[in-house]
Every structure is written in structure tokens, then in C-alpha cells.
mmCIF file of C-alpha atoms in Angstrom:
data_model
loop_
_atom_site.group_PDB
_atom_site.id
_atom_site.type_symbol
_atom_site.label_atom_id
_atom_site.label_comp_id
_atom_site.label_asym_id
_atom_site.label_seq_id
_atom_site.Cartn_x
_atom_site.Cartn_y
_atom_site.Cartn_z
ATOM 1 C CA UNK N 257 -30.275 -13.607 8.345
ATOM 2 C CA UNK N 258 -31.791 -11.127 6.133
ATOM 3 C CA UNK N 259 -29.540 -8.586 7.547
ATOM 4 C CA UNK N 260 -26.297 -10.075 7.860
ATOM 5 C CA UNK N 261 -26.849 -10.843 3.977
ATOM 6 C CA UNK N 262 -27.011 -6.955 3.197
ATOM 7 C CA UNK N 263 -23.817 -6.430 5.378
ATOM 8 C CA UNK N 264 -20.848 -5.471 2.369
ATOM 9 C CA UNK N 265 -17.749 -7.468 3.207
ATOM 10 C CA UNK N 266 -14.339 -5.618 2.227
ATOM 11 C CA UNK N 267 -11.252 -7.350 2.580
ATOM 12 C CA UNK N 268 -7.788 -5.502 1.678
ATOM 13 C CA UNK N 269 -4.108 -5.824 2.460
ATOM 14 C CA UNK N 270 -2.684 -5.173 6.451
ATOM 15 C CA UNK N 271 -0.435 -2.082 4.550
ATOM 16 C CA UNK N 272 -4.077 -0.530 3.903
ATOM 17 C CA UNK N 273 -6.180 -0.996 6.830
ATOM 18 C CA UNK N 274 -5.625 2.604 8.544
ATOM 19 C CA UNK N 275 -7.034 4.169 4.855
ATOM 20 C CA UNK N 276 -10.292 1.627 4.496
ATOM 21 C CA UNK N 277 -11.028 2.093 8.040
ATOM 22 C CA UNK N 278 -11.067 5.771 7.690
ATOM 23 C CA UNK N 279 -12.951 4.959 3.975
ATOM 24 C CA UNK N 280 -15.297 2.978 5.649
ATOM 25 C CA UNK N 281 -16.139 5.062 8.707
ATOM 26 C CA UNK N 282 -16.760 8.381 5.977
ATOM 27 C CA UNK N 283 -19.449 5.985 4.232
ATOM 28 C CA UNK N 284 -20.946 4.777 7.330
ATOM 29 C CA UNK N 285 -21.639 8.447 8.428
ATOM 30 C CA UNK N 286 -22.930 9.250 4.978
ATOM 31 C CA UNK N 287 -24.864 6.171 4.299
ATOM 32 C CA UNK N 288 -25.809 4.379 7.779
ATOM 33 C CA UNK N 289 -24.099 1.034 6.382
ATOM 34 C CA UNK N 290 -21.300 -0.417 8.339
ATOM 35 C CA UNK N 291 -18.997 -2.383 6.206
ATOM 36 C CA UNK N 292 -17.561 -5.305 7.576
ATOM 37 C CA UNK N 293 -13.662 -5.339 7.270
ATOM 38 C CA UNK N 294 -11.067 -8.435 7.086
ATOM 39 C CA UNK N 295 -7.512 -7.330 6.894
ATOM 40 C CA UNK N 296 -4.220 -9.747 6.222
ATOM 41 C CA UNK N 297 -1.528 -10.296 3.524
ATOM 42 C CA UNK N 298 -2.676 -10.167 -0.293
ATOM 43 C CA UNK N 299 -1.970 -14.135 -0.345
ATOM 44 C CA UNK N 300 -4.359 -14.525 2.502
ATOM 45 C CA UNK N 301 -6.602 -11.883 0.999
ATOM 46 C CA UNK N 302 -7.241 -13.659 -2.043
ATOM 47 C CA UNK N 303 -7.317 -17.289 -0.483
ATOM 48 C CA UNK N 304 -10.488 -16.097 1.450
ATOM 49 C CA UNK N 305 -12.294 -14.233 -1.359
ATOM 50 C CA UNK N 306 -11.700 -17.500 -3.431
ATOM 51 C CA UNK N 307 -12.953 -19.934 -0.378
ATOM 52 C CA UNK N 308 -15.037 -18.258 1.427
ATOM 53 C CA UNK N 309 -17.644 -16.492 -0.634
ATOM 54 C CA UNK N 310 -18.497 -13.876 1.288
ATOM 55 C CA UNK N 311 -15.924 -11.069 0.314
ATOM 56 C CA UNK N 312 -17.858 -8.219 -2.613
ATOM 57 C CA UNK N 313 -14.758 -6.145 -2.858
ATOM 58 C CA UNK N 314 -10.973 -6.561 -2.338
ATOM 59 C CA UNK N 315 -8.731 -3.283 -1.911
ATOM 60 C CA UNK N 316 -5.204 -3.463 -3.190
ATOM 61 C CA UNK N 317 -3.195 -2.750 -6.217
ATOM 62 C CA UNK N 318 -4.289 -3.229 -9.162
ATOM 63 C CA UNK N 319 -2.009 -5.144 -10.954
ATOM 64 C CA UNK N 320 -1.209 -8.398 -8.132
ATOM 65 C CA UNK N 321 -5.452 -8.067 -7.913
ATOM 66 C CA UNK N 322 -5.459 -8.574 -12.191
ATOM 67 C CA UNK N 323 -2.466 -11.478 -11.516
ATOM 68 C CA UNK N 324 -5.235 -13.099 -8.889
ATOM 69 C CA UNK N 325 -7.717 -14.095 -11.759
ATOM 70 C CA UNK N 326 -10.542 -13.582 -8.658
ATOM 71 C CA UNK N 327 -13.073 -11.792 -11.616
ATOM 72 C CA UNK N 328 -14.077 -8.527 -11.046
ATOM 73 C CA UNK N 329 -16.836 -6.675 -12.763
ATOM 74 C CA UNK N 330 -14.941 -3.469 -11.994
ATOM 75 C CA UNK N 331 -11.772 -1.613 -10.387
ATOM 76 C CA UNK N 332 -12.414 1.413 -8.861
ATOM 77 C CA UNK N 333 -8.991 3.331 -8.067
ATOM 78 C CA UNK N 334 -8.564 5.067 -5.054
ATOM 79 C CA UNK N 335 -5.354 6.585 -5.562
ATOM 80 C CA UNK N 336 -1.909 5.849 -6.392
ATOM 81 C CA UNK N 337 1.214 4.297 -4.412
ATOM 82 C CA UNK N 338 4.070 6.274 -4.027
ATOM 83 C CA UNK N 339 7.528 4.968 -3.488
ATOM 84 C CA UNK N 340 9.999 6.872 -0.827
ATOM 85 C CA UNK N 341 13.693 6.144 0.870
ATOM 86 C CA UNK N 342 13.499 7.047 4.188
ATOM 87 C CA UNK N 343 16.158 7.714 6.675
ATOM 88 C CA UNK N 344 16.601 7.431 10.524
ATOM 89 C CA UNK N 345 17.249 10.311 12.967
ATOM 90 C CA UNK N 346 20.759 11.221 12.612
ATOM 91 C CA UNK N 347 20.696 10.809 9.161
ATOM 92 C CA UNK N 348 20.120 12.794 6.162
ATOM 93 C CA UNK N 349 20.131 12.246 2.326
ATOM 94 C CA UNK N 350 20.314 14.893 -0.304
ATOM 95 C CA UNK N 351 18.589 12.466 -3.097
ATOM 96 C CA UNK N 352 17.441 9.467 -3.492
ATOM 97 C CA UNK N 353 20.909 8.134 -5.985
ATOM 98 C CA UNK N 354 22.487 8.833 -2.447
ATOM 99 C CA UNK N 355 21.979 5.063 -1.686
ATOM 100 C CA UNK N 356 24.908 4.700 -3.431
ATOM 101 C CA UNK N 357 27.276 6.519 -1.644
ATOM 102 C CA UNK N 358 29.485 5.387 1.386
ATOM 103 C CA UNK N 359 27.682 6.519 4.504
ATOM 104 C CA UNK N 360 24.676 4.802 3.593
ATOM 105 C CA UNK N 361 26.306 1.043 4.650
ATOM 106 C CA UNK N 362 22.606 -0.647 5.015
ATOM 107 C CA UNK N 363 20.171 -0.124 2.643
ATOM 108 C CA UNK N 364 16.674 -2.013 3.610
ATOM 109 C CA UNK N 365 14.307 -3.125 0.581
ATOM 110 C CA UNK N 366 10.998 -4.888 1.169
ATOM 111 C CA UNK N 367 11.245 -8.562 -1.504
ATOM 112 C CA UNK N 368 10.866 -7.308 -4.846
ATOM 113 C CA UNK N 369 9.231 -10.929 -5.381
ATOM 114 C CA UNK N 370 6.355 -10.877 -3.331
ATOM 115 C CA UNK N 371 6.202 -6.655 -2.457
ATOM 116 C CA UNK N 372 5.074 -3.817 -4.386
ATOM 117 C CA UNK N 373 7.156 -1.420 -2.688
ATOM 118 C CA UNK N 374 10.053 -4.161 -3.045
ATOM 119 C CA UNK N 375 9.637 -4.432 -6.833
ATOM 120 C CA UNK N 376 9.442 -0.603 -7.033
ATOM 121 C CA UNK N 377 12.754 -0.118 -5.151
ATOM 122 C CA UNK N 378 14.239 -2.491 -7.768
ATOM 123 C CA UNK N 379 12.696 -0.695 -10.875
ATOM 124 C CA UNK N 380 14.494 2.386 -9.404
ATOM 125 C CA UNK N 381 17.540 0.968 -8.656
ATOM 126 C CA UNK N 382 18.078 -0.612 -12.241
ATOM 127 C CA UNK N 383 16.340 2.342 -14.086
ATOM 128 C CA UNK N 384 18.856 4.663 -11.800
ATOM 129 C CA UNK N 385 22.008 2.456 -12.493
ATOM 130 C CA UNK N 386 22.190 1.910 -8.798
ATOM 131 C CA UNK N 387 22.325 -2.040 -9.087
ATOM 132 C CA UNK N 388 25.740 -3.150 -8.617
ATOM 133 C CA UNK N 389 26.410 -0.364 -6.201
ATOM 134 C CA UNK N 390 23.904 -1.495 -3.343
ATOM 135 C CA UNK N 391 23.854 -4.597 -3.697
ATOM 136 C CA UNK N 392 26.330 -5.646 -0.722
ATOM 137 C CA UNK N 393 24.664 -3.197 1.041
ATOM 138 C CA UNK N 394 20.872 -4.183 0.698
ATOM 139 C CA UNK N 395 18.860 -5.795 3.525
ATOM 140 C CA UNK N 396 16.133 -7.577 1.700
ATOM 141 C CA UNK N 397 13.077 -8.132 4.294
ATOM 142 C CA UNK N 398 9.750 -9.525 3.412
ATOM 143 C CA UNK N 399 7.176 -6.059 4.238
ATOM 144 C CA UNK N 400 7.120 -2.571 4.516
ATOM 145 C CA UNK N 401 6.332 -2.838 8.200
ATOM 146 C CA UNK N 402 10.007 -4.683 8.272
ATOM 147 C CA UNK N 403 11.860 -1.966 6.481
ATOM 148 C CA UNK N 404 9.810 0.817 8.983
ATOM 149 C CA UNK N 405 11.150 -1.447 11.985
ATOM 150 C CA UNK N 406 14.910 -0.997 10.902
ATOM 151 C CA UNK N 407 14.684 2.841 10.293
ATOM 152 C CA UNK N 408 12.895 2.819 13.750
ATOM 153 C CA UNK N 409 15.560 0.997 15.414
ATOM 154 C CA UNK N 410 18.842 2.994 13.797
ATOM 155 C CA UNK N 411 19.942 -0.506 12.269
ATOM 156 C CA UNK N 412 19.688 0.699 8.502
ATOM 157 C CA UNK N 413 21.001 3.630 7.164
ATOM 158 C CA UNK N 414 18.033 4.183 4.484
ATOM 159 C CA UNK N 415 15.083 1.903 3.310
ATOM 160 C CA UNK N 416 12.363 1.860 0.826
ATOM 161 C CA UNK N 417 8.915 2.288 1.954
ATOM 162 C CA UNK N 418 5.895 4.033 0.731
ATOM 163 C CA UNK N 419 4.225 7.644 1.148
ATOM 164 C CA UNK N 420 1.608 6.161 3.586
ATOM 165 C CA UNK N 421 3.609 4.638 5.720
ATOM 166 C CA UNK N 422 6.379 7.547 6.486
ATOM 167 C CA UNK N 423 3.639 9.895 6.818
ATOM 168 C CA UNK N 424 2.050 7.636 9.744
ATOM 169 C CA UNK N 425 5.707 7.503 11.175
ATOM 170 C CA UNK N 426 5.828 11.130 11.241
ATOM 171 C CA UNK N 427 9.340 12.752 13.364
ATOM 172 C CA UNK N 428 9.970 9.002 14.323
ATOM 173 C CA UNK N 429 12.231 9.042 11.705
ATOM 174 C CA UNK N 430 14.479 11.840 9.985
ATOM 175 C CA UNK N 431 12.865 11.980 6.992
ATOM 176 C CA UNK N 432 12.325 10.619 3.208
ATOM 177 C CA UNK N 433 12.285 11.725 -0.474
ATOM 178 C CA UNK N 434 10.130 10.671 -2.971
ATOM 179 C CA UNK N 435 11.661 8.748 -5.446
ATOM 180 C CA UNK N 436 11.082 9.798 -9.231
ATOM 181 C CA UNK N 437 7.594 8.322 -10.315
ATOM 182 C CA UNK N 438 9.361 7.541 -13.781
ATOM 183 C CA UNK N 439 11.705 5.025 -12.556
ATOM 184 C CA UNK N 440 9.375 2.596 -11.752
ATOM 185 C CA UNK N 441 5.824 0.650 -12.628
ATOM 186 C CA UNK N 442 2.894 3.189 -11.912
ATOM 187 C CA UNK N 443 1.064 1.776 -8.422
ATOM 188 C CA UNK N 444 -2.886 1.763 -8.941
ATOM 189 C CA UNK N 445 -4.332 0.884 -5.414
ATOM 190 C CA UNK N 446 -8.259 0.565 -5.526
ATOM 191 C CA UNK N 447 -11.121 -1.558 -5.129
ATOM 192 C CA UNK N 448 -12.238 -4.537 -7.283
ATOM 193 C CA UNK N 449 -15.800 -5.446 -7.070
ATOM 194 C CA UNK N 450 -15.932 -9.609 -7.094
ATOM 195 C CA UNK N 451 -18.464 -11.299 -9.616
ATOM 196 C CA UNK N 452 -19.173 -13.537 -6.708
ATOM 197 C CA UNK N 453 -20.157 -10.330 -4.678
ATOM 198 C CA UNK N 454 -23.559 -11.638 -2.724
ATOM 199 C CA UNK N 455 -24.331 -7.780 -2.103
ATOM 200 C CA UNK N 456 -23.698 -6.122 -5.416
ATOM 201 C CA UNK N 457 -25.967 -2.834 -4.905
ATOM 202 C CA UNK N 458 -24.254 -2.084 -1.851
ATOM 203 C CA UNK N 459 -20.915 -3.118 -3.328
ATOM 204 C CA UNK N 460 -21.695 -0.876 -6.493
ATOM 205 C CA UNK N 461 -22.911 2.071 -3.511
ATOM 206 C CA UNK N 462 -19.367 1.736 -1.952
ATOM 207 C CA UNK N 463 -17.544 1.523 -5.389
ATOM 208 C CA UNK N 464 -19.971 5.193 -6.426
ATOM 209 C CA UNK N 465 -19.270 6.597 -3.071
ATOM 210 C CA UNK N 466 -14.920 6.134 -3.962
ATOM 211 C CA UNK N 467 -15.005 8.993 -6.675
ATOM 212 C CA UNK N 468 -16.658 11.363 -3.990
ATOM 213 C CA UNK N 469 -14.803 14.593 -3.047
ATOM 214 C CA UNK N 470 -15.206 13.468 0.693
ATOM 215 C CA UNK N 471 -13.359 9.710 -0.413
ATOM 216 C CA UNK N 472 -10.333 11.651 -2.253
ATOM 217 C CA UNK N 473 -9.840 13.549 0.608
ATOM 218 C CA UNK N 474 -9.266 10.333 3.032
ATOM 219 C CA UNK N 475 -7.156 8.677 -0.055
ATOM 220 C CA UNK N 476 -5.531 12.010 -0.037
ATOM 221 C CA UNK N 477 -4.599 11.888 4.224
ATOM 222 C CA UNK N 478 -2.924 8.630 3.594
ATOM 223 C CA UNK N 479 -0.256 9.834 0.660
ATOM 224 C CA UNK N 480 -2.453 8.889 -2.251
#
């Protein structure tokens, strides 16, 4: 038992697992700890920090984590979230106010209620005056994964996603801009360290071990 008590628990989001398992695996080589990883939604994320008491540290953005009243005695970021509008092969966009115009006929958009990316999209589309143009056009799905699936398929003309993702999808698609980081709410993604955390000096090692030139690379891989 006395080991499995020192093993750090890290839950985060299913959008992050490729970055914490590459986080992880860099800390593992430099430390000789092996995190233990749980991966789902945020909702089921937070359900099993709250119930289960075993999780020290949740990755995901910062402000649905401050929303989750979980109590952290810190948030360490790891970098931040950037918003794109990608296309599918055989298209091509010139800017990102091209949603707008006729060609574009389907424009997918993870929920702005229960996505970051979603809500993002929204920001820019009000901030850009794009609103009322799209809106007979827009293909509201619940993920990120959902809106990748269209582009994939050739069923959506455009779609908002995020830097991490379209860099993972690589020439599987035609390409993407990044959208204008003023038009929307800045996206912190990072670790919180719970005050439930049974391993807090390991927690506290993995939180150190985030600022590291060697972590910022890895956040740095994944679009952050």
C-alpha cells in the first residue's frame, strides 16, 4: 500500500490526453515517477476528483476548472488554447471573416454551452459581426473531435477547432488559420493542484517540473 499511496494521480480532459501523456512520460524519464493518468470529459473529470478522492491534479482550462469550485491550492499554466477554422481538402479560405461568404454553405462549431472551442467560435463570430450571416449555415456539434470528423469526411465546408488538434490532423485536411486572439476570451489550459491531493510533494514536484524548459517544449509540440 505504501507505494500505491505515493503514485500522483492526474486526471484531464480526452482533448488533452496526447499532451499529458507526452508531459508525463518527460517527468517519468527525469524523475523515475510514473504518474497515473485518467482521461474523459471535464463533467466526468470533475465528478471523479469530487467522489473519488484520489485525483492531486486536474489538467484543463482554467476558467471551467475555477467554475468547478473543486479547491485548488494552485494553477500551474501550461500554455494557452488557440482557436482555428479549418478547411477540408478541396477547399481554401483566404481569412477567417470568409465564413461568411457563399461557398462556405456548412460551417461546423463545437456547443458554445458546454465547449471552450465552441464558446470561442461564438466570441469571434459576434466580436467579428459574423452572427446573422452563419447562422443558417452553422452545424452546432457537441466536441472538437465532432467538428474534426466533418472536415475529415468533406461534409462541412469549414469548422472551428483548436491549434492542437489541426496540427495532429496534419495534410488530412487542407488547412486552417488562426483566428485573431482578440476576438475572443484568452484560453489558460494548466494544472490545478486539489486541496484533497493525498500526494502533495509529488503533486507540488509535477506542478515545479511544468515551468521547465523541457515541459514548454512538449506544451509547445501540441500548439500551446
Amino acid at each position: 500500500m505504501p507505494a500505491q499511496a505515493e503514485t500522483l494521480t492526474i486526471a484531464a480532459g480526452a482533448g488533452y490526453k496526447k499532451l499529458v501523456t507526452e508531459l508525463a512520460k518527460v517527468y517519468e524519464t527525469e524523475t523515475g515517477n510514473k504518474p497515473e493518468l485518467i482521461f474523459g470529459n471535464m463533467g466526468q473529470v470533475v465528478a471523479q476528483a469530487k467522489g473519488s478522492g484520489v485525483v492531486d491534479i486536474i489538467i484543463g482550462e482554467k476558467g471551467f476548472l475555477d467554475k468547478a469550485e473543486l479547491g485548488f491550492t494552485s494553477f500551474t499554466p501550461i500554455g494557452r488554447g488557440v482557436l482555428v477554422l479549418a478547411w477540408p481538402k478541396g477547399k481554401k479560405l483566404a481569412a477567417a471573416t470568409d465564413v461568411a461568404k457563399p461557398e462556405v454553405k456548412r460551417l461546423a462549431m463545437p456547443d458554445p454551452k458546454k465547449a471552450i472551442y465552441g464558446r470561442a467560435g461564438s466570441e469571434f463570430l459576434e466580436k467579428a459581426g459574423l452572427t446573422a450571416a452563419v447562422k443558417d449555415k452553422l452545424l452546432v456539434v457537441a466536441t472538437v473531435p465532432q467538428v474534426t470528423t466533418y472536415l475529415l469526411s468533406g461534409e462541412v465546408d469549414a469548422g472551428f477547432v483548436n491549434r492542437t488538434d489541426v496540427l495532429d490532423l496534419g495534410d488530412k485536411i487542407g488547412g486552417y488559420l488562426e483566428v485573431d486572439q482578440s476576438l475572443y476570451t484568452p484560453i489558460v489550459i494548466g494544472a490545478g493542484l486539489l486541496s484533497t491531493a493525498k500526494n502533495p510533494d509529488n503533486a507540488k514536484a509535477f506542478t515545479a517540473f511544468l515551468g521547465s524548459e523541457k515541459a514548454k517544449a512538449v506544451a509547445k509540440r501540441h500548439g500551446m
